GROMACS .gro file of C-alpha atoms in nm:
model
  449
    1MET     CA    1   4.218  -2.002   0.000
    2ILE     CA    2   4.619  -2.065   0.097
    3ILE     CA    3   4.714  -1.824  -0.178
    4LYS     CA    4   4.504  -1.531  -0.065
    5LYS     CA    5   4.677  -1.579   0.287
    6LEU     CA    6   5.007  -1.500   0.108
    7ILE     CA    7   4.919  -1.227  -0.108
    8PRO     CA    8   4.974  -0.944   0.106
    9LYS     CA    9   4.638  -0.751   0.234
   10LYS     CA   10   4.684  -0.400   0.040
   11LEU     CA   11   4.773  -0.620  -0.308
   12LEU     CA   12   4.436  -0.817  -0.272
   13SER     CA   13   4.241  -0.487  -0.184
   14LEU     CA   14   4.378  -0.312  -0.465
   15TYR     CA   15   4.291  -0.652  -0.671
   16HIS     CA   16   3.931  -0.630  -0.530
   17LEU     CA   17   3.896  -0.247  -0.652
   18VAL     CA   18   4.014  -0.311  -0.964
   19LEU     CA   19   3.796  -0.601  -1.031
   20ALA     CA   20   3.485  -0.378  -0.892
   21TYR     CA   21   3.556  -0.105  -1.152
   22LEU     CA   22   3.616  -0.354  -1.437
   23ALA     CA   23   3.284  -0.513  -1.362
   24ALA     CA   24   3.089  -0.185  -1.364
   25SER     CA   25   3.264  -0.076  -1.704
   26PHE     CA   26   3.168  -0.429  -1.830
   27TYR     CA   27   2.796  -0.316  -1.768
   28GLY     CA   28   2.786   0.028  -1.877
   29ARG     CA   29   2.812   0.178  -1.486
   30PRO     CA   30   2.453   0.110  -1.448
   31SER     CA   31   2.473   0.319  -1.102
   32ASP     CA   32   2.496   0.656  -1.275
   33ARG     CA   33   2.165   0.594  -1.428
   34ILE     CA   34   1.998   0.493  -1.121
   35ILE     CA   35   1.882   0.640  -0.792
   36VAL     CA   36   2.091   0.419  -0.542
   37ILE     CA   37   2.037   0.344  -0.178
   38GLY     CA   38   2.264   0.144   0.052
   39VAL     CA   39   2.153   0.012   0.368
   40THR     CA   40   2.412  -0.112   0.623
   41GLY     CA   41   2.434  -0.216   0.997
   42THR     CA   42   2.441  -0.515   1.198
   43ASN     CA   43   2.076  -0.597   1.216
   44GLY     CA   44   1.747  -0.496   1.040
   45LYS     CA   45   1.911  -0.437   0.667
   46SER     CA   46   1.705  -0.697   0.489
   47THR     CA   47   1.399  -0.582   0.613
   48THR     CA   48   1.451  -0.216   0.574
   49VAL     CA   49   1.573  -0.273   0.256
   50ASN     CA   50   1.254  -0.442   0.178
   51LEU     CA   51   1.041  -0.170   0.302
   52ILE     CA   52   1.196   0.124   0.172
   53ALA     CA   53   1.128  -0.057  -0.174
   54LYS     CA   54   0.768  -0.120  -0.065
   55ILE     CA   55   0.731   0.284  -0.006
   56LEU     CA   56   0.893   0.389  -0.291
   57GLU     CA   57   0.645   0.108  -0.528
   58GLU     CA   58   0.376   0.299  -0.349
   59SER     CA   59   0.476   0.636  -0.495
   60GLY     CA   60   0.445   0.503  -0.843
   61ALA     CA   61   0.824   0.414  -0.886
   62ARG     CA   62   0.959   0.124  -1.060
   63VAL     CA   63   1.222  -0.045  -0.777
   64GLY     CA   64   1.481  -0.294  -0.784
   65PHE     CA   65   1.681  -0.433  -0.471
   66THR     CA   66   1.888  -0.699  -0.324
   67SER     CA   67   1.881  -0.837   0.021
   68THR     CA   68   2.007  -1.140   0.216
   69VAL     CA   69   1.654  -1.233   0.217
   70ASN     CA   70   1.554  -1.167  -0.188
   71PHE     CA   71   1.571  -0.976  -0.496
   72ARG     CA   72   1.361  -0.760  -0.699
   73VAL     CA   73   1.409  -0.626  -1.050
   74GLY     CA   74   1.088  -0.426  -1.124
   75ASP     CA   75   0.810  -0.653  -1.134
   76ARG     CA   76   1.024  -1.008  -1.100
   77GLU     CA   77   1.124  -1.084  -0.742
   78TRP     CA   78   1.258  -1.395  -0.629
   79LEU     CA   79   1.436  -1.514  -0.304
   80ASN     CA   80   1.809  -1.487  -0.260
   81ASP     CA   81   1.957  -1.850  -0.348
   82GLU     CA   82   2.311  -1.724  -0.393
   83LYS     CA   83   2.369  -1.725  -0.013
   84MET     CA   84   2.553  -1.406  -0.005
   85THR     CA   85   2.402  -1.076   0.150
   86MET     CA   86   2.586  -0.875  -0.104
   87LEU     CA   87   2.642  -1.013  -0.461
   88GLY     CA   88   3.001  -1.025  -0.609
   89ARG     CA   89   3.110  -0.738  -0.830
   90PHE     CA   90   3.018  -0.887  -1.158
   91LYS     CA   91   2.687  -1.033  -1.035
   92LEU     CA   92   2.581  -0.716  -0.855
   93GLN     CA   93   2.689  -0.505  -1.147
   94LYS     CA   94   2.485  -0.718  -1.392
   95LEU     CA   95   2.198  -0.699  -1.158
   96LEU     CA   96   2.220  -0.316  -1.143
   97ARG     CA   97   2.237  -0.305  -1.539
   98ASP     CA   98   1.880  -0.537  -1.520
   99MET     CA   99   1.704  -0.256  -1.300
  100VAL     CA  100   1.812   0.001  -1.541
  101LYS     CA  101   1.670  -0.203  -1.824
  102ALA     CA  102   1.355  -0.268  -1.660
  103GLY     CA  103   1.287   0.102  -1.611
  104CYS     CA  104   1.380   0.106  -1.243
  105LYS     CA  105   1.390   0.461  -1.100
  106TYR     CA  106   1.567   0.299  -0.789
  107ALA     CA  107   1.815   0.033  -0.687
  108VAL     CA  108   1.803  -0.036  -0.267
  109ILE     CA  109   2.121  -0.260  -0.197
  110GLU     CA  110   2.188  -0.415   0.106
  111THR     CA  111   2.552  -0.362   0.180
  112SER     CA  112   2.769  -0.582   0.416
  113SER     CA  113   3.076  -0.498   0.594
  114GLU     CA  114   3.232  -0.797   0.440
  115GLY     CA  115   3.113  -0.679   0.086
  116ILE     CA  116   3.270  -0.337   0.147
  117VAL     CA  117   3.616  -0.487   0.272
  118GLN     CA  118   3.641  -0.655  -0.062
  119HIS     CA  119   3.526  -0.342  -0.229
  120ARG     CA  120   3.196  -0.488  -0.379
  121HIS     CA  121   3.060  -0.155  -0.320
  122GLY     CA  122   3.352   0.038  -0.484
  123ALA     CA  123   3.216   0.126  -0.818
  124ILE     CA  124   2.830   0.201  -0.711
  125ASN     CA  125   2.764   0.560  -0.754
  126TYR     CA  126   2.530   0.566  -0.421
  127ASP     CA  127   2.309   0.871  -0.372
  128ALA     CA  128   2.166   0.748   0.020
  129ALA     CA  129   2.321   0.571   0.288
  130VAL     CA  130   2.120   0.420   0.571
  131PHE     CA  131   2.298   0.312   0.890
  132THR     CA  132   2.034   0.099   1.123
  133ASN     CA  133   2.264   0.009   1.422
  134LEU     CA  134   2.595  -0.154   1.513
  135THR     CA  135   2.626  -0.464   1.778
  136PRO     CA  136   2.938  -0.680   1.756
  137GLU     CA  137   2.963  -0.941   1.445
  138HIS     CA  138   3.219  -1.050   1.240
  139ILE     CA  139   3.460  -0.943   1.475
  140GLU     CA  140   3.729  -1.193   1.415
  141SER     CA  141   3.722  -1.151   1.025
  142HIS     CA  142   3.754  -0.755   1.068
  143GLY     CA  143   4.040  -0.783   1.354
  144GLY     CA  144   3.812  -0.613   1.621
  145PHE     CA  145   3.492  -0.387   1.676
  146GLU     CA  146   3.689  -0.062   1.552
  147ASN     CA  147   3.752  -0.176   1.212
  148TYR     CA  148   3.421  -0.328   1.171
  149LYS     CA  149   3.265   0.002   1.229
  150LYS     CA  150   3.510   0.169   1.001
  151ALA     CA  151   3.398  -0.087   0.747
  152LYS     CA  152   3.062   0.042   0.758
  153GLY     CA  153   3.144   0.364   0.764
  154GLU     CA  154   3.291   0.349   0.416
  155LEU     CA  155   2.983   0.328   0.256
  156PHE     CA  156   2.898   0.721   0.409
  157LYS     CA  157   3.227   0.785   0.274
  158LYS     CA  158   3.129   0.757  -0.082
  159LEU     CA  159   2.843   0.956  -0.081
  160LYS     CA  160   3.086   1.290  -0.129
  161ILE     CA  161   3.371   1.167  -0.319
  162LYS     CA  162   3.558   1.496  -0.469
  163ASN     CA  163   3.521   1.568  -0.871
  164VAL     CA  164   3.214   1.344  -0.870
  165LYS     CA  165   2.967   1.510  -1.088
  166CYS     CA  166   2.625   1.541  -0.974
  167LYS     CA  167   2.399   1.271  -1.120
  168ILE     CA  168   2.113   1.409  -1.317
  169ILE     CA  169   1.809   1.149  -1.323
  170GLY     CA  170   1.429   1.270  -1.477
  171GLY     CA  171   1.631   1.618  -1.551
  172GLN     CA  172   1.727   1.683  -1.199
  173CYS     CA  173   2.008   1.677  -0.995
  174VAL     CA  174   2.020   1.387  -0.704
  175PRO     CA  175   2.139   1.501  -0.351
  176LYS     CA  176   2.341   1.288  -0.156
  177VAL     CA  177   2.182   1.170   0.139
  178SER     CA  178   2.270   0.974   0.461
  179VAL     CA  179   2.030   0.851   0.714
  180VAL     CA  180   2.116   0.768   1.070
  181ASN     CA  181   1.963   0.561   1.341
  182GLY     CA  182   2.003   0.867   1.597
  183ASP     CA  183   1.929   0.646   1.888
  184ASP     CA  184   2.245   0.406   1.827
  185PRO     CA  185   2.552   0.490   2.050
  186HIS     CA  186   2.735   0.488   1.744
  187ALA     CA  187   2.532   0.768   1.561
  188GLU     CA  188   2.791   1.021   1.587
  189TYR     CA  189   3.048   0.861   1.373
  190PHE     CA  190   2.808   0.783   1.070
  191LEU     CA  191   2.691   1.178   1.110
  192SER     CA  192   3.031   1.265   1.086
  193PHE     CA  193   3.056   1.171   0.692
  194PRO     CA  194   2.952   1.464   0.497
  195ALA     CA  195   2.657   1.468   0.275
  196ASP     CA  196   2.401   1.748   0.119
  197GLU     CA  197   2.162   1.612   0.382
  198LYS     CA  198   2.138   1.423   0.691
  199VAL     CA  199   1.839   1.274   0.824
  200ILE     CA  200   1.831   1.129   1.204
  201TYR     CA  201   1.560   0.898   1.299
  202GLY     CA  202   1.472   0.734   1.614
  203ILE     CA  203   1.214   0.697   1.899
  204GLU     CA  204   1.158   1.017   2.133
  205HIS     CA  205   1.362   1.001   2.439
  206SER     CA  206   1.536   0.688   2.327
  207ALA     CA  207   1.879   0.826   2.220
  208SER     CA  208   2.174   0.675   2.376
  209PRO     CA  209   2.341   0.919   2.643
  210GLN     CA  210   2.650   0.867   2.398
  211SER     CA  211   2.477   1.063   2.076
  212LEU     CA  212   2.199   1.252   2.285
  213ALA     CA  213   2.415   1.566   2.361
  214PHE     CA  214   2.584   1.555   1.984
  215LEU     CA  215   2.216   1.536   1.825
  216HIS     CA  216   2.089   1.849   2.028
  217SER     CA  217   2.410   2.023   1.892
  218LYS     CA  218   2.321   1.967   1.545
  219LEU     CA  219   1.964   2.091   1.511
  220SER     CA  220   2.016   2.166   1.108
  221PHE     CA  221   1.986   1.771   1.083
  222SER     CA  222   1.655   1.675   0.954
  223ARG     CA  223   1.450   1.463   1.217
  224CYS     CA  224   1.210   1.139   1.184
  225LEU     CA  225   1.063   1.087   1.562
  226ALA     CA  226   0.837   0.859   1.639
  227GLN     CA  227   0.609   0.907   1.926
  228ASN     CA  228   0.321   0.716   2.128
  229VAL     CA  229   0.532   0.376   2.022
  230TYR     CA  230   0.343   0.060   2.137
  231VAL     CA  231   0.383  -0.291   2.018
  232ASP     CA  232   0.208  -0.617   2.082
  233ALA     CA  233   0.152  -0.965   1.999
  234THR     CA  234  -0.053  -0.789   1.684
  235GLY     CA  235   0.191  -0.572   1.554
  236SER     CA  236   0.357  -0.203   1.650
  237GLN     CA  237   0.176   0.137   1.608
  238PHE     CA  238   0.342   0.504   1.654
  239GLU     CA  239   0.297   0.856   1.540
  240ILE     CA  240   0.515   1.079   1.337
  241ASP     CA  241   0.382   1.457   1.299
  242ASP     CA  242   0.033   1.331   1.406
  243VAL     CA  243   0.014   1.078   1.110
  244LYS     CA  244  -0.035   0.725   1.294
  245PHE     CA  245   0.116   0.413   1.180
  246ARG     CA  246  -0.036   0.089   1.270
  247LEU     CA  247   0.204  -0.212   1.136
  248LYS     CA  248   0.137  -0.575   1.108
  249LEU     CA  249   0.499  -0.607   1.210
  250MET     CA  250   0.581  -0.728   1.557
  251GLY     CA  251   0.888  -0.567   1.813
  252LYS     CA  252   1.030  -0.289   1.862
  253PHE     CA  253   1.330  -0.365   1.652
  254ASN     CA  254   1.065  -0.330   1.348
  255VAL     CA  255   0.978   0.012   1.456
  256TYR     CA  256   1.319   0.099   1.403
  257ASN     CA  257   1.315  -0.079   1.059
  258ALA     CA  258   1.023   0.115   0.991
  259LEU     CA  259   1.178   0.457   1.068
  260ALA     CA  260   1.476   0.380   0.864
  261ALA     CA  261   1.267   0.314   0.576
  262ILE     CA  262   1.058   0.657   0.643
  263ALA     CA  263   1.340   0.866   0.712
  264SER     CA  264   1.491   0.747   0.365
  265ALA     CA  265   1.167   0.812   0.168
  266TYR     CA  266   1.141   1.155   0.357
  267ALA     CA  267   1.481   1.212   0.225
  268LEU     CA  268   1.372   1.127  -0.132
  269GLY     CA  269   1.093   1.351  -0.110
  270ILE     CA  270   0.808   1.096  -0.041
  271ASP     CA  271   0.550   1.248   0.228
  272LEU     CA  272   0.450   1.049   0.538
  273LYS     CA  273   0.081   0.960   0.429
  274MET     CA  274   0.243   0.780   0.118
  275CYS     CA  275   0.490   0.599   0.384
  276LYS     CA  276   0.189   0.502   0.592
  277SER     CA  277  -0.013   0.359   0.292
  278ALA     CA  278   0.270   0.137   0.163
  279LEU     CA  279   0.382   0.024   0.523
  280GLU     CA  280   0.050  -0.094   0.642
  281LYS     CA  281  -0.012  -0.330   0.354
  282VAL     CA  282   0.309  -0.515   0.456
  283GLN     CA  283   0.215  -0.851   0.634
  284GLY     CA  284   0.596  -0.955   0.663
  285ILE     CA  285   0.951  -1.027   0.524
  286PRO     CA  286   1.025  -1.397   0.440
  287GLY     CA  287   1.214  -1.611   0.713
  288ARG     CA  288   1.215  -1.291   0.938
  289LEU     CA  289   0.927  -1.381   1.244
  290GLU     CA  290   0.718  -1.624   0.979
  291ARG     CA  291   0.504  -1.814   1.144
  292ILE     CA  292   0.448  -2.145   0.970
  293ASP     CA  293   0.074  -2.292   0.977
  294GLU     CA  294  -0.021  -2.593   0.887
  295GLY     CA  295  -0.289  -2.644   1.125
  296GLN     CA  296  -0.089  -2.784   1.394
  297PRO     CA  297  -0.179  -2.723   1.755
  298PHE     CA  298   0.072  -2.525   1.869
  299THR     CA  299   0.301  -2.223   1.716
  300VAL     CA  300   0.625  -2.250   1.476
  301ILE     CA  301   0.834  -1.942   1.400
  302ILE     CA  302   1.110  -1.914   1.186
  303ASP     CA  303   1.374  -1.648   1.190
  304TYR     CA  304   1.712  -1.515   1.092
  305ALA     CA  305   1.833  -1.385   1.477
  306PRO     CA  306   2.206  -1.519   1.379
  307GLU     CA  307   2.405  -1.294   1.675
  308PRO     CA  308   2.297  -1.212   2.029
  309ALA     CA  309   2.119  -0.880   2.001
  310SER     CA  310   1.917  -1.013   1.735
  311MET     CA  311   1.796  -1.314   1.948
  312GLN     CA  312   1.771  -1.060   2.254
  313ALA     CA  313   1.539  -0.896   2.068
  314LEU     CA  314   1.329  -1.162   1.891
  315TYR     CA  315   1.256  -1.294   2.222
  316GLU     CA  316   1.116  -0.962   2.346
  317VAL     CA  317   0.860  -1.012   2.087
  318VAL     CA  318   0.810  -1.385   2.176
  319GLY     CA  319   0.736  -1.285   2.536
  320MET     CA  320   0.420  -1.100   2.396
  321LEU     CA  321   0.289  -1.405   2.203
  322PRO     CA  322   0.078  -1.673   2.422
  323HIS     CA  323   0.256  -1.963   2.465
  324GLN     CA  324   0.343  -2.270   2.702
  325ARG     CA  325   0.684  -2.402   2.665
  326ILE     CA  326   0.925  -2.272   2.452
  327ILE     CA  327   1.133  -2.550   2.213
  328HIS     CA  328   1.418  -2.367   2.018
  329VAL     CA  329   1.610  -2.508   1.766
  330LEU     CA  330   1.965  -2.321   1.700
  331GLY     CA  331   2.298  -2.368   1.587
  332SER     CA  332   2.581  -2.109   1.474
  333THR     CA  333   2.758  -2.029   1.164
  334GLY     CA  334   3.111  -2.127   1.085
  335GLY     CA  335   3.365  -1.991   0.838
  336GLY     CA  336   3.566  -1.825   1.117
  337ARG     CA  337   3.290  -1.627   1.184
  338ASP     CA  338   3.229  -1.487   1.570
  339VAL     CA  339   3.353  -1.825   1.741
  340ALA     CA  340   3.283  -1.620   2.080
  341ARG     CA  341   2.912  -1.535   1.991
  342ARG     CA  342   2.860  -1.932   2.006
  343PRO     CA  343   2.780  -1.989   2.371
  344ILE     CA  344   2.643  -1.681   2.405
  345LEU     CA  345   2.378  -1.782   2.169
  346GLY     CA  346   2.325  -2.130   2.367
  347GLY     CA  347   2.275  -1.917   2.688
  348ILE     CA  348   2.042  -1.657   2.577
  349ALA     CA  349   1.801  -1.939   2.411
  350ALA     CA  350   1.885  -2.145   2.758
  351ARG     CA  351   1.750  -1.826   2.957
  352ASN     CA  352   1.410  -1.809   2.763
  353ALA     CA  353   1.326  -2.182   2.616
  354ASP     CA  354   1.224  -2.502   2.807
  355TYR     CA  355   1.404  -2.699   2.564
  356VAL     CA  356   1.705  -2.587   2.348
  357ILE     CA  357   1.799  -2.853   2.054
  358VAL     CA  358   2.140  -2.720   1.903
  359THR     CA  359   2.225  -2.843   1.555
  360ASN     CA  360   2.406  -2.771   1.227
  361GLU     CA  361   2.353  -2.446   1.041
  362ASP     CA  362   2.620  -2.335   0.784
  363PRO     CA  363   2.960  -2.499   0.877
  364TYR     CA  364   3.139  -2.413   0.603
  365ASN     CA  365   3.511  -2.557   0.677
  366ASP     CA  366   3.474  -2.583   1.054
  367ASP     CA  367   3.359  -2.898   1.236
  368PRO     CA  368   3.014  -2.900   1.258
  369GLN     CA  369   3.001  -3.084   1.592
  370THR     CA  370   3.256  -2.849   1.751
  371ILE     CA  371   3.031  -2.571   1.673
  372ILE     CA  372   2.749  -2.766   1.828
  373ASP     CA  373   2.944  -2.833   2.132
  374ASP     CA  374   3.016  -2.458   2.178
  375VAL     CA  375   2.669  -2.345   2.134
  376ALA     CA  376   2.551  -2.643   2.382
  377ARG     CA  377   2.824  -2.547   2.649
  378GLY     CA  378   2.679  -2.207   2.684
  379ALA     CA  379   2.339  -2.330   2.701
  380GLU     CA  380   2.407  -2.602   2.972
  381GLU     CA  381   2.570  -2.341   3.199
  382ALA     CA  382   2.304  -2.096   3.152
  383MET     CA  383   2.072  -2.393   3.271
  384ARG     CA  384   2.263  -2.416   3.589
  385GLN     CA  385   2.206  -2.116   3.655
  386VAL     CA  386   1.823  -2.115   3.601
  387SER     CA  387   1.791  -2.477   3.771
  388GLY     CA  388   1.469  -2.543   3.949
  389ILE     CA  389   1.288  -2.249   3.799
  390ARG     CA  390   1.128  -2.472   3.535
  391TYR     CA  391   1.233  -2.809   3.357
  392GLN     CA  392   1.452  -2.776   3.071
  393ALA     CA  393   1.712  -2.988   2.830
  394VAL     CA  394   1.959  -2.936   2.586
  395LEU     CA  395   1.960  -3.140   2.303
  396LYS     CA  396   2.256  -3.222   2.060
  397ILE     CA  397   2.155  -3.335   1.713
  398LEU     CA  398   2.363  -3.277   1.409
  399ASP     CA  399   2.136  -3.356   1.129
  400ARG     CA  400   1.909  -3.018   1.108
  401LYS     CA  401   1.606  -3.167   0.967
  402GLU     CA  402   1.591  -3.427   1.270
  403ALA     CA  403   1.670  -3.170   1.521
  404ILE     CA  404   1.345  -2.966   1.361
  405ALA     CA  405   1.163  -3.289   1.362
  406LYS     CA  406   1.244  -3.328   1.741
  407ALA     CA  407   1.111  -3.018   1.824
  408LEU     CA  408   0.786  -3.055   1.645
  409SER     CA  409   0.745  -3.395   1.821
  410LEU     CA  410   0.797  -3.264   2.163
  411ALA     CA  411   0.542  -2.991   2.105
  412GLN     CA  412   0.209  -2.996   2.233
  413SER     CA  413  -0.110  -2.776   2.223
  414GLY     CA  414  -0.037  -2.430   2.334
  415ASP     CA  415   0.387  -2.421   2.287
  416LEU     CA  416   0.599  -2.243   2.073
  417VAL     CA  417   0.856  -2.380   1.862
  418LEU     CA  418   1.118  -2.149   1.739
  419ILE     CA  419   1.397  -2.198   1.460
  420THR     CA  420   1.644  -1.973   1.432
  421GLY     CA  421   1.962  -1.906   1.207
  422LYS     CA  422   1.872  -1.935   0.875
  423GLY     CA  423   1.556  -1.759   0.818
  424ALA     CA  424   1.464  -1.812   0.421
  425GLU     CA  425   1.795  -1.867   0.328
  426GLN     CA  426   1.806  -2.123   0.025
  427ALA     CA  427   2.103  -2.329   0.118
  428MET     CA  428   2.353  -2.466   0.379
  429VAL     CA  429   2.709  -2.432   0.337
  430VAL     CA  430   2.994  -2.728   0.392
  431LYS     CA  431   3.301  -2.792   0.341
  432HIS     CA  432   3.488  -2.647   0.000
  433GLY     CA  433   3.194  -2.428  -0.014
  434GLN     CA  434   2.965  -2.679  -0.122
  435LYS     CA  435   2.600  -2.530  -0.116
  436ILE     CA  436   2.317  -2.816  -0.022
  437PRO     CA  437   1.973  -2.664  -0.137
  438TRP     CA  438   1.786  -2.606   0.175
  439ASP     CA  439   1.485  -2.400   0.356
  440ASP     CA  440   1.381  -2.412   0.695
  441ARG     CA  441   1.040  -2.320   0.595
  442VAL     CA  442   0.994  -2.603   0.349
  443VAL     CA  443   1.143  -2.863   0.587
  444THR     CA  444   0.904  -2.744   0.853
  445ARG     CA  445   0.621  -2.760   0.667
  446GLU     CA  446   0.717  -3.098   0.493
  447LEU     CA  447   0.788  -3.242   0.870
  448LEU     CA  448   0.431  -3.124   0.982
  449HIS     CA  449   0.250  -3.287   0.721
   0.00000   0.00000   0.00000
């Protein structure tokens, strides 16, 4: 880490880029022989990757994908045990090579801003770029929101590189396509990059004021707009061109994730009925609004929700579910990641939950107790503002297993226990990059038994 700080940023960036092309060459440039779809944004990337893959598989194609949650190569699927959203250059290129060897036609790659900055995407020949949304995250590591946005934009910039020959798959030239959430305030920026085709998705009448005028001026863009959107505790419903979708995925944010997948499939020539057939079979995504049911008389939900926007969206769904009290177990990640969001997360939890239990998450080299104190400070401040509305308490428990055990012991019939921050992650990262095997879902089931 000390050596990295001493090396000039431009030289370090060049090192990462060279390494990316060495990795691609070592594995025979596999992305030239498969249709590659990159998914970027702040929230919803992993779910969108999984939903795109489900549709492509429904069409009869073999698919590979990488996400924060899981990996797939043809018929083999497993949880992401690397504790990385985007794999390192050699591991990622090897996985792409494995997909090609397994006969996959498509590779869907969750492409993070951190990965882009380190050029992990650099030697990947992308054919489609998908943008989900943009909210402040990783601001400190990127040096500001604009840098964060520009890092995401690098994925779209790769679509039309000069002097790059058309990729031929199945005897046909593969067009370069961008798929953008038109309702996001930053849609115009991501649509500004050149592509052979651009598809805008969104919910009718939901486009932000910032992007509405721009979208109306670009009538040549293809549109995938949902109408008659309805969400409740059983799932979500919407229509696109008279095709009615009834999904088991709850929340408006999952409507957007589904629309991103549908728009991507549309750009690849897959019709709406095929999309409907695939998406209506999806029961859920590991660690995303996942219910843990071991016969207990209260509800337990595990979700990722690592930053304020995703936690707010999560509570919109929780509000639809029948419950008495809410007991929320949460923390915040270390490693220099967005220190400012810690008290904000605590505040959101306190404004919605009856008990807030702050615990360890992924401290990396940071002091875990300091992180816990920061989150708890935001919760306590919020509780002072809502004092008198209902009984509340903020508890600080360093050991995550003890924190979950405490939440379960407090729960009574009809209560809802919410455990956030890790989802289906398979490890907890502590000092010196050491990974401790961990799965919130497994630990919770063990404690319930």
